[in-house]
PDB file of C-alpha atoms in Angstrom:
ATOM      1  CA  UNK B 109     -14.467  64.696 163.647  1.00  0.00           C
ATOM      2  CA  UNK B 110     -13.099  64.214 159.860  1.00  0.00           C
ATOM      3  CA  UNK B 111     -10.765  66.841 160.447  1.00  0.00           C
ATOM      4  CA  UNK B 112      -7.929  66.288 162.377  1.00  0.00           C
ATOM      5  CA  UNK B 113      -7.395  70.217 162.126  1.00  0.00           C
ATOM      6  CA  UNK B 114      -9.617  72.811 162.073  1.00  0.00           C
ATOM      7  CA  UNK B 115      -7.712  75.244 160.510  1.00  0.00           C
ATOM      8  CA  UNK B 116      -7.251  73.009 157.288  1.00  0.00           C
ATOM      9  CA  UNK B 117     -10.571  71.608 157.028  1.00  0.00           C
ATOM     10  CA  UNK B 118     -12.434  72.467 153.650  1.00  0.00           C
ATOM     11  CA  UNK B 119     -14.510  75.739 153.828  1.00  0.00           C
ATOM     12  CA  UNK B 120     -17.393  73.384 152.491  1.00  0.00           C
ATOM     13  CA  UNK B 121     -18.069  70.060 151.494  1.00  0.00           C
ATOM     14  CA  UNK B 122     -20.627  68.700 149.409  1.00  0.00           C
ATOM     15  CA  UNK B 123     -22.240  65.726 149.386  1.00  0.00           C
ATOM     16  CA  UNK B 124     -23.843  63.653 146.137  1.00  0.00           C
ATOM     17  CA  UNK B 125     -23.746  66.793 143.902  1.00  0.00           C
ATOM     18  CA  UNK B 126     -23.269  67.565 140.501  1.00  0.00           C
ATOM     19  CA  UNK B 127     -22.105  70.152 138.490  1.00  0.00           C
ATOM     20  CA  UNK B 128     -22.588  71.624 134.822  1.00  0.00           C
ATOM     21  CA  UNK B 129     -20.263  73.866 132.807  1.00  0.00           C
ATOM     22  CA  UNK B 130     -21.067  75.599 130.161  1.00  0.00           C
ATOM     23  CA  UNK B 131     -19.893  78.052 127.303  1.00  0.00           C
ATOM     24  CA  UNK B 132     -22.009  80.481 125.384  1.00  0.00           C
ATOM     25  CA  UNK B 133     -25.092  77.811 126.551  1.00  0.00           C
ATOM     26  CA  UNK B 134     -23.525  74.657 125.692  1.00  0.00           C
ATOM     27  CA  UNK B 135     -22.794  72.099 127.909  1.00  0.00           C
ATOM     28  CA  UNK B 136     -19.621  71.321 127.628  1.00  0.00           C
ATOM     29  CA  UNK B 137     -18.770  69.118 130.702  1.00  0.00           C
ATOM     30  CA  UNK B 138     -21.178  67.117 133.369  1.00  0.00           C
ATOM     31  CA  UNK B 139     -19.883  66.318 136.819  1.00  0.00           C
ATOM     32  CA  UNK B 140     -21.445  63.613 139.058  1.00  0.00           C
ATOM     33  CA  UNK B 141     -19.299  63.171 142.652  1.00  0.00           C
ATOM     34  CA  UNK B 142     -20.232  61.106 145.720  1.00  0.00           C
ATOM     35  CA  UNK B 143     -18.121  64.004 148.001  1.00  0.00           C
ATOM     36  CA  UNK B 144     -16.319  67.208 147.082  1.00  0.00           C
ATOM     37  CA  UNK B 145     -14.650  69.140 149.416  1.00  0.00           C
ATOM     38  CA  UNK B 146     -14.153  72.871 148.369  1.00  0.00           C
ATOM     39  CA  UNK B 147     -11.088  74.910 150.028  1.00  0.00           C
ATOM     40  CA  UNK B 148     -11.452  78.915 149.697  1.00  0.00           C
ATOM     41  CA  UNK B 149      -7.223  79.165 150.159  1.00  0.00           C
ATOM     42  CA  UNK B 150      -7.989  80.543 153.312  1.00  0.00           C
ATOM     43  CA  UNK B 151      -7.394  77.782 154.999  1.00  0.00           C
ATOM     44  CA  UNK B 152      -3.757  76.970 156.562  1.00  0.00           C
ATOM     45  CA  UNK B 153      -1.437  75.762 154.354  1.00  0.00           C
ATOM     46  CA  UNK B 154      -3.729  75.595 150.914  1.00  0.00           C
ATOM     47  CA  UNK B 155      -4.473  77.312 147.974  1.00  0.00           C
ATOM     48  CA  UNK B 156      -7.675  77.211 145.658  1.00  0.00           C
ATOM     49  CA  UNK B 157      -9.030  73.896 145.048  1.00  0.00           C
ATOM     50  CA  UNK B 158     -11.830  71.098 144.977  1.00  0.00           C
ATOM     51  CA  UNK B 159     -10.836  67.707 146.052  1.00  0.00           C
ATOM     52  CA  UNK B 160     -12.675  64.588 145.210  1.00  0.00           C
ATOM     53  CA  UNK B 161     -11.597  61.849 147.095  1.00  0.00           C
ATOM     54  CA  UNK B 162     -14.226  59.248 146.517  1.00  0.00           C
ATOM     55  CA  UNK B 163     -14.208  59.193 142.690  1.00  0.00           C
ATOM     56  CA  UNK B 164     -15.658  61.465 139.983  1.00  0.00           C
ATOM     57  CA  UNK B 165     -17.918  60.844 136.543  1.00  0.00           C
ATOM     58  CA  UNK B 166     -16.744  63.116 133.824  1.00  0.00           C
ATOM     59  CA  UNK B 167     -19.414  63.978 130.650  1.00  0.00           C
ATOM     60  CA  UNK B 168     -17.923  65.921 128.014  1.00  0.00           C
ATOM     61  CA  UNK B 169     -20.259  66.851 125.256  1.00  0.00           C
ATOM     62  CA  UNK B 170     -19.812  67.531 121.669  1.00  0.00           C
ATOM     63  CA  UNK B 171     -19.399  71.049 120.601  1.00  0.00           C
ATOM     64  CA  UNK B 172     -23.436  71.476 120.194  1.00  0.00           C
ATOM     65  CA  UNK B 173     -23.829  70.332 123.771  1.00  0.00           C
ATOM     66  CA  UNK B 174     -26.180  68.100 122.873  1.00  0.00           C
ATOM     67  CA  UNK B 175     -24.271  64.259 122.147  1.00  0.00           C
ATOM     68  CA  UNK B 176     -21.667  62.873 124.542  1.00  0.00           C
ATOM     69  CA  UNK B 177     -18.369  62.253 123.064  1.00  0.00           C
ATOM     70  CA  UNK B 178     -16.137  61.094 125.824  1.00  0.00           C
ATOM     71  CA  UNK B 179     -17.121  59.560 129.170  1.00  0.00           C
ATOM     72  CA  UNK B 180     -14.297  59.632 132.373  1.00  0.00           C
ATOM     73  CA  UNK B 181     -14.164  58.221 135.558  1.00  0.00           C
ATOM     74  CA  UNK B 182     -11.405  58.394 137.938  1.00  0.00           C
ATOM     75  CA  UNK B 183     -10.938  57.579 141.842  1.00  0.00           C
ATOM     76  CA  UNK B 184     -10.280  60.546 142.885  1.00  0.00           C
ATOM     77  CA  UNK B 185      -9.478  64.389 141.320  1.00  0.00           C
ATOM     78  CA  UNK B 186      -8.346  67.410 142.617  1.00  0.00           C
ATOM     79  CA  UNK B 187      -9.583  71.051 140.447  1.00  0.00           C
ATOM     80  CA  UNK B 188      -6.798  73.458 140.849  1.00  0.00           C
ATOM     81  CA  UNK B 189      -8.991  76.640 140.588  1.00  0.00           C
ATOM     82  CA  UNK B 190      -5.984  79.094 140.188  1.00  0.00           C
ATOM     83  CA  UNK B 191      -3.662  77.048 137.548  1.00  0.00           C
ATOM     84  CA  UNK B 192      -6.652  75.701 135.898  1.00  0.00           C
ATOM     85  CA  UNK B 193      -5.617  72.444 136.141  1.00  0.00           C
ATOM     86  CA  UNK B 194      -7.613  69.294 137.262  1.00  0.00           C
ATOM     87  CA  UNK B 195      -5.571  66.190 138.230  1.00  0.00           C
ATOM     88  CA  UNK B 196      -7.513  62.614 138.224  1.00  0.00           C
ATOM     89  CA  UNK B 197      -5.971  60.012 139.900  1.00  0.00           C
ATOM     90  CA  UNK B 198      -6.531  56.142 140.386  1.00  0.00           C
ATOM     91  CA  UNK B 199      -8.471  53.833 137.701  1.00  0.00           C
ATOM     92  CA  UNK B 200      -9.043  56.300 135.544  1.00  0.00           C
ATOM     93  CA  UNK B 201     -10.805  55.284 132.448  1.00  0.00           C
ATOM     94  CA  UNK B 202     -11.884  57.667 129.750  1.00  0.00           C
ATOM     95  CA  UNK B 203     -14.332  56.011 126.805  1.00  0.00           C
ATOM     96  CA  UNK B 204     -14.754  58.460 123.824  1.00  0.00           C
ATOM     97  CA  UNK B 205     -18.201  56.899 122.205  1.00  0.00           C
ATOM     98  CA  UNK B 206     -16.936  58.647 118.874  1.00  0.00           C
ATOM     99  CA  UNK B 207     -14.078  55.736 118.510  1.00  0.00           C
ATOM    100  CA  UNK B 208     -14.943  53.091 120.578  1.00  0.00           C
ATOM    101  CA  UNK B 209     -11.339  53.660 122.579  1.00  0.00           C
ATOM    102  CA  UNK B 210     -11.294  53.249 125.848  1.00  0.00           C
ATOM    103  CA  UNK B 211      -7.870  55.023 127.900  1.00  0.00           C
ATOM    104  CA  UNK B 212      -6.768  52.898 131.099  1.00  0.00           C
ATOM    105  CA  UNK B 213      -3.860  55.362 133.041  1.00  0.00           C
ATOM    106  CA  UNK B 214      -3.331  55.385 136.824  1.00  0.00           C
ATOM    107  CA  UNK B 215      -3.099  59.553 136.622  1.00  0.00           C
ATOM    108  CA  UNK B 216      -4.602  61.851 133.628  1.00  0.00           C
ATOM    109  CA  UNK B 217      -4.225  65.838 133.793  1.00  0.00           C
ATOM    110  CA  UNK B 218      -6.210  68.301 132.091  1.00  0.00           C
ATOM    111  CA  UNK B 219      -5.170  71.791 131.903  1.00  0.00           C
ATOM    112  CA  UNK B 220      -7.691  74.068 130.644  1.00  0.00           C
ATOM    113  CA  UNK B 221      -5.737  77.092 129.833  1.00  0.00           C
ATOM    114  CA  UNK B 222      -3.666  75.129 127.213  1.00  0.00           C
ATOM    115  CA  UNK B 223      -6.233  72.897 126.809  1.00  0.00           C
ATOM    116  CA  UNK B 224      -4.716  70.104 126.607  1.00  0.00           C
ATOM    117  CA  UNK B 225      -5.360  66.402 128.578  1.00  0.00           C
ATOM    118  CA  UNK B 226      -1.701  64.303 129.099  1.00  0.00           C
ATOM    119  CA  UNK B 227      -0.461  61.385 131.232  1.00  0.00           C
ATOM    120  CA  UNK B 228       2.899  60.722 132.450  1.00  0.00           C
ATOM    121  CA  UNK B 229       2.407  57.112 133.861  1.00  0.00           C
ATOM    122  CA  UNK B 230       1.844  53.824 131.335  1.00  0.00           C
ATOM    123  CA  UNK B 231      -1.519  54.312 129.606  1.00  0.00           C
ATOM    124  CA  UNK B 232      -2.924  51.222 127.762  1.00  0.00           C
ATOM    125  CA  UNK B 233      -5.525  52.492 124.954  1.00  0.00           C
ATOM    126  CA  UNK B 234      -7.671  49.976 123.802  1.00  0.00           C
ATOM    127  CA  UNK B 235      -9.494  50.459 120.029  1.00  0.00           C
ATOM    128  CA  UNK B 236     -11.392  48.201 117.628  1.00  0.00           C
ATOM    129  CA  UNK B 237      -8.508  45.597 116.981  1.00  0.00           C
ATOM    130  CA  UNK B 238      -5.673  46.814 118.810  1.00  0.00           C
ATOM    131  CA  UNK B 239      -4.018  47.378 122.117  1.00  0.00           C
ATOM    132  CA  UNK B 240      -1.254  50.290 122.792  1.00  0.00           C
ATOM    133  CA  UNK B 241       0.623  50.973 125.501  1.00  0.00           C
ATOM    134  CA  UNK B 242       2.842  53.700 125.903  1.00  0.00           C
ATOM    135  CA  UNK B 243       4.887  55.533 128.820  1.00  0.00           C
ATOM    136  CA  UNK B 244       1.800  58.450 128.678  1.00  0.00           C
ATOM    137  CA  UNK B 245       0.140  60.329 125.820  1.00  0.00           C
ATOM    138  CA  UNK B 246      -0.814  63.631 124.942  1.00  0.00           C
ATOM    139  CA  UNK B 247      -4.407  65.087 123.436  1.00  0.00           C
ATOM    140  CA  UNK B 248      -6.412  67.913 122.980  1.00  0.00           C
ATOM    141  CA  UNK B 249      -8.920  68.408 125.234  1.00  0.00           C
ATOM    142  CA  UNK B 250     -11.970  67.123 123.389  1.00  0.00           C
ATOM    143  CA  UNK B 251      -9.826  63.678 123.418  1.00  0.00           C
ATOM    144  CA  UNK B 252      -9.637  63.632 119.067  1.00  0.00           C
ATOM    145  CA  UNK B 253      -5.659  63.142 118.924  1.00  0.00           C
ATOM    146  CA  UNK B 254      -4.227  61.345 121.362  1.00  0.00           C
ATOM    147  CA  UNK B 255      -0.850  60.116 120.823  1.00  0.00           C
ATOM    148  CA  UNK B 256       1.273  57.796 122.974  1.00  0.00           C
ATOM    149  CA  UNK B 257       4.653  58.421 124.366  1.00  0.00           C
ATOM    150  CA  UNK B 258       7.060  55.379 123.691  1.00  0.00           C
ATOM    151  CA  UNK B 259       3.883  53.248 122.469  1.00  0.00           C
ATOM    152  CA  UNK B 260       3.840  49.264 121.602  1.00  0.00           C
ATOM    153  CA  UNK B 261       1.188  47.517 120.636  1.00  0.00           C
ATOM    154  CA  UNK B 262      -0.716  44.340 119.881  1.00  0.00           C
ATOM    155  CA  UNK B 263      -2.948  43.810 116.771  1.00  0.00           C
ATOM    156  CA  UNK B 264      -6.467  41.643 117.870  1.00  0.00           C
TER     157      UNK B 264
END
């Protein structure tokens, strides 16, 4: 059995699904996940939450829906339903196709209330001729101005 406890197992779990979100008809974000297990807070000992423990492809759309603008992947992620806050952990890489940067972090958070994306662990950013690193980085959450805590750099 994959659950050790009954009574903290996942209400469901889903296997090689997707999922869509959109505003007003516009895509605004396309999930791809191998396994996502969904817990009600009914369960001992949890609140509200998804948890995607083997890795997660992230789509975010322009604000027509229509182009992509930034492309994520991570090892894992957990959605916290209640806080609105999703938490991607482990090789995460984000590529925003407007820039050509790619973001390398071991840990990126995304809270939609505030709508903001941060990272409190090293980031390396990597543009057109030039490498930054920085202790984390800040955003908005369509990924247009990001700026590194403590950053350093190399020009190419």
């Amino acid at each position: 059995m994959p659950f050790d406890d009954i009574t903290a197992a996942p209400g469901q779990t889903v296997y090689g699904s997707t999922t869509l979100a959109t505003e007003a008809g516009k895509a605004q974000v396309f999930m791809e996940y191998p396994v996502m297990h969904n817990y009600t807070g009914k369960e001992r000992g949890t609140e509200p939450r998804q948890v995607f423990p083997r890795g997660i492809k992230s789509t975010f759309y322009d604000e027509s829906g229509q182009a992509v603008d930034v492309l994520m992947f991570a090892d894992s992620a957990i959605n916290l339903q209640e806080v609105k806050l999703m938490k991607f952990f482990g090789n995460v890489q984000v590529y925003d196709y407007r820039s050509s940067d790619t973001i390398y972090t071991e840990a990126l958070f995304w809270n939609q209330e505030t709508k903001k994306i941060y990272s409190d662990v090293g980031v390396r950013k990597v543009s057109p001729g030039l490498v930054l690193e920085g202790d984390g980085f800040d955003s908005d959450e369509r990924m247009q101005n990001v700026v590194l805590r403590r950053p350093r750099g190399v020009i190419r």
